[in-house]
Amino acid sequence: MIYPVVVVVAAYNEAAKLGEVLDGLRGVVDLTVVVDDGSHDGTADVAARHGAHVLCHPINLGQGAALQTGIRYALAEGAGTVVTFDADGQHDAAAIPNLLEALEDGADVALGSRFLGSAEALPLARRLVLRAAVLFTQLTTGLRLTDTHNGLRAFTAQAAGVIRIRQNRMAHASEILEQIAHHGLHFVEVPVSIRYTAYSLAKGQRISGAFEILIDLLKSKVLR
Amino acid sequence: MIMKLLLTAALVSVLFYHLAHARRRSWINLVAVIASVCGIFFVWNPQLSNDLAEVLGIGRGADMVFYLAIPISAAFFLGIHVRLQDQQDMITELVRNLAITDARRPDALNNPT
């Protein structure tokens, strides 16, 4: 049973865009959970005004930590499916039914792929880093994917329950894939479109963030 | 002599600090205690460090102390990093539980009590 569908949006200082994002999700999912990761721009109030369940981290921990908080809450609320969705407006809520269809067809996890779909105005440098990440993931997990760092994903409740995100910051995307491989979860990639805007590019990761992710992943291998 | 006294005072301080803060199964404290005791011993017996260095084929005692300090420092920093990571994990769990416990639901917002 994939219903109810709960979408988890991790948000840090996203008051400017979040309302529009939440309005787009209305009618597509059954319940929206916004995890405000220590924002100081009124993000939580915007989320509340737009009908979301709002969870506030009193301090900023990172997107990975916020997603794990939201996933745990979603499961406690009885979610049949947990969808993760970015707060900066680069995802299209219209893609969610396609992800759900993949779960109904038997997948445990549906991963959005901008390279199977479309990525409007994707800068070349970012495209190259994302391609390198795909290669890295293939080497470290054996998973053959086209897009490894897409925040639009859907998990069955069972799959969401076995995945434990311990990477608080941006390395969580790679960690999720490692756990999919480790638990032998059945996944499919679903074409999605990503809209890069000046806002989302400014809010998104820097290219140097790729090195930070690499260091976080290596540290986790050595120290955990 | 002044340098020997200063070094001894510093190493004794380190020794007492780690003895006072010793925790069960903390190898950081153990390494620090052993390094401090060895340091005090070699400060007052420099010839023995030279003799030991010669046996190990390193050359001078000062070189041996320097070489040993590198892996000991590395192990020390690694231990501190692990401890910080453990604390970060605990803080994350605490923050997460607080956020879930204090979740704001839409119905609560619409019908404040």
Coordinates of C-alpha atoms in Angstrom, one line a residue:
Chain A
M1 CA 0.0 0.0 0.0
I2 CA 1.7 3.2 -1.1
Y3 CA -0.8 5.6 0.4
P4 CA -0.8 7.9 2.2
V5 CA 2.0 9.7 0.4
V6 CA 4.0 12.0 2.6
V7 CA 6.5 14.5 1.1
V8 CA 9.5 15.6 3.2
V9 CA 11.0 19.0 2.4
A10 CA 14.2 20.0 4.1
A11 CA 14.5 23.8 4.2
Y12 CA 17.1 26.2 5.3
N13 CA 16.4 29.9 4.8
E14 CA 13.9 29.2 2.0
A15 CA 11.1 31.6 3.0
A16 CA 11.3 33.4 -0.4
K17 CA 10.5 30.3 -2.4
L18 CA 9.0 27.8 -0.1
G19 CA 5.4 29.0 -0.3
E20 CA 5.3 28.5 -4.0
V21 CA 6.9 25.0 -3.7
L22 CA 4.3 23.9 -1.1
D23 CA 1.4 25.3 -3.2
G24 CA 2.7 23.2 -6.1
L25 CA 2.6 20.0 -3.9
R26 CA -1.0 20.6 -2.8
G27 CA -3.3 17.9 -4.3
V28 CA -0.3 15.8 -5.3
V29 CA 0.6 14.3 -1.9
D30 CA -1.5 13.6 1.2
L31 CA 0.7 15.3 3.7
T32 CA 3.6 17.7 3.6
V33 CA 6.3 17.8 6.2
V34 CA 8.7 20.7 6.2
V35 CA 11.8 20.4 8.4
D36 CA 13.2 23.8 9.1
D37 CA 16.9 23.3 9.6
G38 CA 17.6 26.2 11.9
S39 CA 16.5 29.0 9.5
H40 CA 16.4 32.6 10.6
D41 CA 14.3 34.0 7.8
G42 CA 10.8 32.9 8.9
T43 CA 10.9 29.6 6.8
A44 CA 8.9 27.8 9.5
D45 CA 6.1 30.4 9.5
V46 CA 5.8 30.3 5.7
A47 CA 5.6 26.5 5.9
A48 CA 2.9 26.6 8.6
R49 CA 0.9 29.2 6.6
H50 CA 0.9 26.9 3.6
G51 CA -0.5 23.9 5.5
A52 CA 2.6 21.9 6.2
H53 CA 3.5 19.9 9.3
V54 CA 6.5 21.9 10.5
L55 CA 9.4 20.4 12.4
C56 CA 12.1 22.9 13.6
H57 CA 15.7 22.0 14.2
P58 CA 16.8 24.6 16.8
I59 CA 20.3 24.6 15.1
N60 CA 21.4 24.0 11.6
L61 CA 22.5 20.4 11.1
G62 CA 22.4 20.0 7.3
Q63 CA 20.1 18.6 4.7
G64 CA 20.8 14.9 5.4
A65 CA 19.9 15.4 9.1
A66 CA 16.7 17.3 8.2
L67 CA 15.6 14.6 5.8
Q68 CA 16.2 11.8 8.4
T69 CA 14.1 13.8 10.9
G70 CA 11.3 14.3 8.3
I71 CA 11.4 10.6 7.3
R72 CA 11.1 9.4 10.9
Y73 CA 8.2 11.8 11.5
A74 CA 6.5 10.7 8.2
L75 CA 6.7 7.0 9.2
A76 CA 5.4 7.8 12.6
E77 CA 2.4 9.5 10.9
G78 CA 1.7 6.3 9.0
A79 CA 3.2 7.1 5.6
G80 CA 2.8 4.5 3.0
T81 CA 5.3 6.3 0.8
V82 CA 7.9 9.0 1.7
V83 CA 8.9 11.4 -1.1
T84 CA 11.9 13.7 -0.7
F85 CA 11.6 17.1 -2.5
D86 CA 13.9 20.1 -2.6
A87 CA 12.7 23.4 -1.2
D88 CA 14.3 25.7 -3.8
G89 CA 11.8 25.2 -6.5
Q90 CA 13.9 23.2 -8.9
H91 CA 11.7 20.1 -8.8
D92 CA 8.4 19.7 -10.5
A93 CA 5.6 18.3 -8.3
A94 CA 4.0 16.9 -11.5
A95 CA 6.8 14.2 -11.6
I96 CA 5.7 12.7 -8.2
P97 CA 2.9 10.5 -9.7
N98 CA 5.5 8.9 -12.0
L99 CA 7.6 8.0 -9.0
L100 CA 4.5 6.6 -7.3
E101 CA 3.7 4.5 -10.3
A102 CA 7.2 3.0 -10.2
L103 CA 6.5 2.0 -6.6
E104 CA 3.1 0.5 -7.5
D105 CA 4.9 -1.5 -10.1
G106 CA 7.0 -3.1 -7.4
A107 CA 10.0 -0.9 -6.8
D108 CA 11.2 -0.2 -3.2
V109 CA 12.7 3.1 -4.3
A110 CA 12.1 5.4 -7.2
L111 CA 15.0 7.9 -8.0
G112 CA 14.5 10.9 -10.1
S113 CA 17.0 11.4 -12.9
R114 CA 17.5 14.7 -14.7
F115 CA 19.7 13.0 -17.2
L116 CA 16.8 10.7 -18.3
G117 CA 14.5 13.7 -18.2
S118 CA 15.7 17.2 -18.6
A119 CA 17.8 19.7 -16.8
E120 CA 17.1 23.3 -18.0
A121 CA 20.0 25.7 -17.8
L122 CA 22.3 23.2 -16.1
P123 CA 25.8 24.8 -16.0
L124 CA 28.6 22.8 -17.6
A125 CA 30.8 22.6 -14.5
R126 CA 27.9 21.2 -12.5
R127 CA 27.1 18.7 -15.2
L128 CA 30.7 17.5 -15.1
V129 CA 30.7 17.1 -11.4
L130 CA 27.4 15.2 -11.5
R131 CA 28.8 12.9 -14.1
A132 CA 31.9 12.3 -11.9
A133 CA 29.6 11.5 -9.0
V134 CA 27.8 8.9 -11.1
L135 CA 31.1 7.2 -11.9
F136 CA 32.1 7.4 -8.2
T137 CA 28.9 5.8 -7.1
Q138 CA 29.2 3.1 -9.7
L139 CA 32.7 2.3 -8.5
T140 CA 31.8 2.3 -4.8
T141 CA 28.3 0.7 -4.8
G142 CA 28.1 -1.1 -8.1
L143 CA 24.8 0.7 -8.8
R144 CA 24.3 1.7 -12.4
L145 CA 22.6 5.0 -12.3
T146 CA 22.4 8.1 -14.5
D147 CA 21.9 10.7 -11.7
T148 CA 23.2 10.2 -8.2
H149 CA 22.5 13.5 -6.5
N150 CA 18.9 14.2 -7.3
G151 CA 16.8 15.2 -4.3
L152 CA 13.5 13.9 -5.8
R153 CA 13.0 10.4 -4.6
A154 CA 10.2 8.1 -3.4
F155 CA 10.5 5.3 -0.9
T156 CA 8.0 2.7 0.2
A157 CA 7.5 2.9 4.0
Q158 CA 9.5 -0.4 4.3
A159 CA 12.4 1.0 2.4
A160 CA 12.3 4.4 4.2
G161 CA 12.4 2.4 7.5
V162 CA 15.6 0.6 6.7
I163 CA 17.5 3.6 5.4
R164 CA 19.4 5.5 8.2
I165 CA 20.9 8.7 7.1
R166 CA 23.9 9.5 9.3
Q167 CA 25.6 11.9 6.9
N168 CA 24.2 15.2 8.2
R169 CA 25.4 17.3 5.3
M170 CA 25.4 16.8 1.6
A171 CA 27.0 13.4 1.5
H172 CA 23.6 11.9 2.4
A173 CA 22.7 11.4 -1.3
S174 CA 25.6 9.0 -1.7
E175 CA 24.9 7.4 1.6
I176 CA 21.3 6.7 0.6
L177 CA 22.6 4.9 -2.6
E178 CA 25.1 2.9 -0.5
Q179 CA 22.3 1.8 1.7
I180 CA 20.0 0.9 -1.3
A181 CA 22.9 -1.3 -2.5
H182 CA 23.6 -2.7 1.0
H183 CA 20.0 -3.7 1.7
G184 CA 19.4 -4.9 -1.8
L185 CA 16.5 -2.6 -2.3
H186 CA 14.8 -2.7 -5.8
F187 CA 15.2 0.7 -7.3
V188 CA 14.2 2.3 -10.6
E189 CA 15.2 5.7 -12.1
V190 CA 12.4 7.9 -13.3
P191 CA 12.9 10.8 -15.7
V192 CA 12.3 14.1 -14.1
S193 CA 12.9 17.7 -15.1
I194 CA 15.0 20.1 -13.1
R195 CA 14.7 23.8 -13.4
Y196 CA 17.8 25.7 -12.6
T197 CA 17.2 29.3 -11.8
A198 CA 19.4 32.0 -10.4
Y199 CA 17.8 31.4 -7.0
S200 CA 18.4 27.6 -7.0
L201 CA 21.9 28.0 -8.3
A202 CA 22.7 30.5 -5.6
K203 CA 21.1 28.2 -2.9
G204 CA 22.6 25.0 -4.3
Q205 CA 26.0 23.5 -3.6
R206 CA 29.2 25.0 -4.7
I207 CA 31.4 22.9 -7.0
S208 CA 33.9 22.7 -4.1
G209 CA 31.1 21.0 -2.2
A210 CA 31.9 17.9 -4.2
F211 CA 35.3 17.6 -2.4
E212 CA 33.6 18.1 1.0
I213 CA 31.2 15.3 0.2
L214 CA 34.1 13.1 -0.8
I215 CA 35.9 13.8 2.4
D216 CA 32.8 13.2 4.5
L217 CA 32.3 9.8 2.7
L218 CA 35.9 8.8 3.3
K219 CA 35.8 9.8 6.9
S220 CA 32.7 7.7 7.4
K221 CA 34.4 4.7 5.9
V222 CA 37.4 5.1 8.3
L223 CA 35.7 6.3 11.5
R224 CA 32.4 4.4 11.5
Chain B
M1 CA 68.1 23.4 33.9
I2 CA 65.4 26.0 33.4
M3 CA 64.2 24.3 30.2
K4 CA 64.1 20.9 32.0
L5 CA 62.0 22.3 34.8
L6 CA 59.6 24.0 32.4
L7 CA 59.2 20.9 30.3
T8 CA 58.7 18.8 33.4
A9 CA 56.1 21.2 34.7
A10 CA 54.3 21.1 31.3
L11 CA 54.4 17.3 31.1
V12 CA 53.3 16.8 34.7
S13 CA 50.4 19.1 34.0
V14 CA 49.4 17.0 31.0
L15 CA 49.8 13.8 33.1
F16 CA 47.6 15.0 35.9
Y17 CA 45.0 16.4 33.5
H18 CA 44.7 13.0 31.8
L19 CA 44.7 11.1 35.1
A20 CA 42.0 13.3 36.4
H21 CA 39.9 13.0 33.3
A22 CA 40.5 9.3 32.7
R23 CA 37.5 7.5 31.4
R24 CA 36.9 3.9 31.1
R25 CA 38.3 2.4 27.9
S26 CA 39.7 5.8 26.7
W27 CA 42.8 5.0 24.9
I28 CA 43.4 8.7 24.3
N29 CA 44.0 9.1 28.1
L30 CA 46.2 6.1 28.1
V31 CA 48.4 7.3 25.2
A32 CA 48.7 10.8 26.8
V33 CA 49.7 9.3 30.2
I34 CA 52.3 7.0 28.7
A35 CA 53.7 9.8 26.4
S36 CA 53.9 12.2 29.4
V37 CA 55.7 9.7 31.6
C38 CA 58.2 8.8 28.8
G39 CA 58.7 12.5 28.2
I40 CA 59.5 13.3 31.8
F41 CA 61.8 10.3 31.9
F42 CA 63.7 11.4 28.8
V43 CA 63.9 15.1 29.8
W44 CA 65.9 14.0 32.9
N45 CA 67.8 11.2 31.2
P46 CA 68.7 12.5 27.7
Q47 CA 71.5 10.1 27.3
L48 CA 69.1 7.2 27.6
S49 CA 67.1 8.6 24.7
N50 CA 70.3 8.7 22.7
D51 CA 71.1 5.2 23.6
L52 CA 67.7 4.0 22.7
A53 CA 67.7 5.9 19.4
E54 CA 71.1 4.3 18.5
V55 CA 69.6 0.8 19.2
L56 CA 66.7 1.6 16.9
G57 CA 69.0 3.0 14.3
I58 CA 67.5 6.5 14.3
G59 CA 70.6 8.5 15.3
R60 CA 70.0 11.2 17.9
G61 CA 67.5 10.9 20.8
A62 CA 65.9 14.2 19.7
D63 CA 65.2 12.7 16.3
M64 CA 63.6 9.7 17.9
V65 CA 61.3 11.8 20.1
F66 CA 60.3 13.9 17.0
Y67 CA 59.5 10.8 15.0
L68 CA 57.5 9.2 17.8
A69 CA 55.6 12.5 18.3
I70 CA 54.2 12.4 14.7
P71 CA 52.2 9.1 15.0
I72 CA 51.3 9.8 18.6
S73 CA 49.9 13.3 17.6
A74 CA 48.1 11.8 14.6
A75 CA 46.5 9.1 16.9
F76 CA 45.6 11.8 19.4
F77 CA 43.8 14.0 16.8
L78 CA 42.0 11.0 15.3
G79 CA 40.8 10.1 18.8
I80 CA 39.5 13.6 19.4
H81 CA 37.8 13.6 16.0
V82 CA 36.1 10.3 16.8
R83 CA 34.9 11.7 20.1
L84 CA 33.6 14.9 18.4
Q85 CA 31.8 12.7 15.9
D86 CA 30.1 10.8 18.7
Q87 CA 29.0 14.0 20.3
Q88 CA 27.8 15.3 16.9
D89 CA 25.7 12.2 16.6
M90 CA 24.2 12.7 20.0
I91 CA 23.4 16.3 19.3
T92 CA 21.7 15.3 16.1
E93 CA 19.6 12.8 17.9
L94 CA 18.7 15.3 20.6
V95 CA 17.7 18.0 18.0
R96 CA 15.8 15.4 16.0
N97 CA 13.8 14.2 19.0
L98 CA 13.0 17.9 20.0
A99 CA 11.9 18.7 16.5
I100 CA 9.5 15.7 16.3
T101 CA 8.2 16.2 19.8
D102 CA 7.4 19.9 19.1
A103 CA 6.1 19.3 15.6
R104 CA 3.5 22.0 14.6
R105 CA 0.5 20.4 12.9
P106 CA -1.8 22.4 10.6
D107 CA -4.9 21.7 12.7
A108 CA -3.1 23.0 15.8
L109 CA -2.3 26.1 13.9
N110 CA -5.8 26.6 12.7
N111 CA -7.4 25.9 16.1
P112 CA -4.9 27.3 18.6
T113 CA -5.8 26.3 22.2

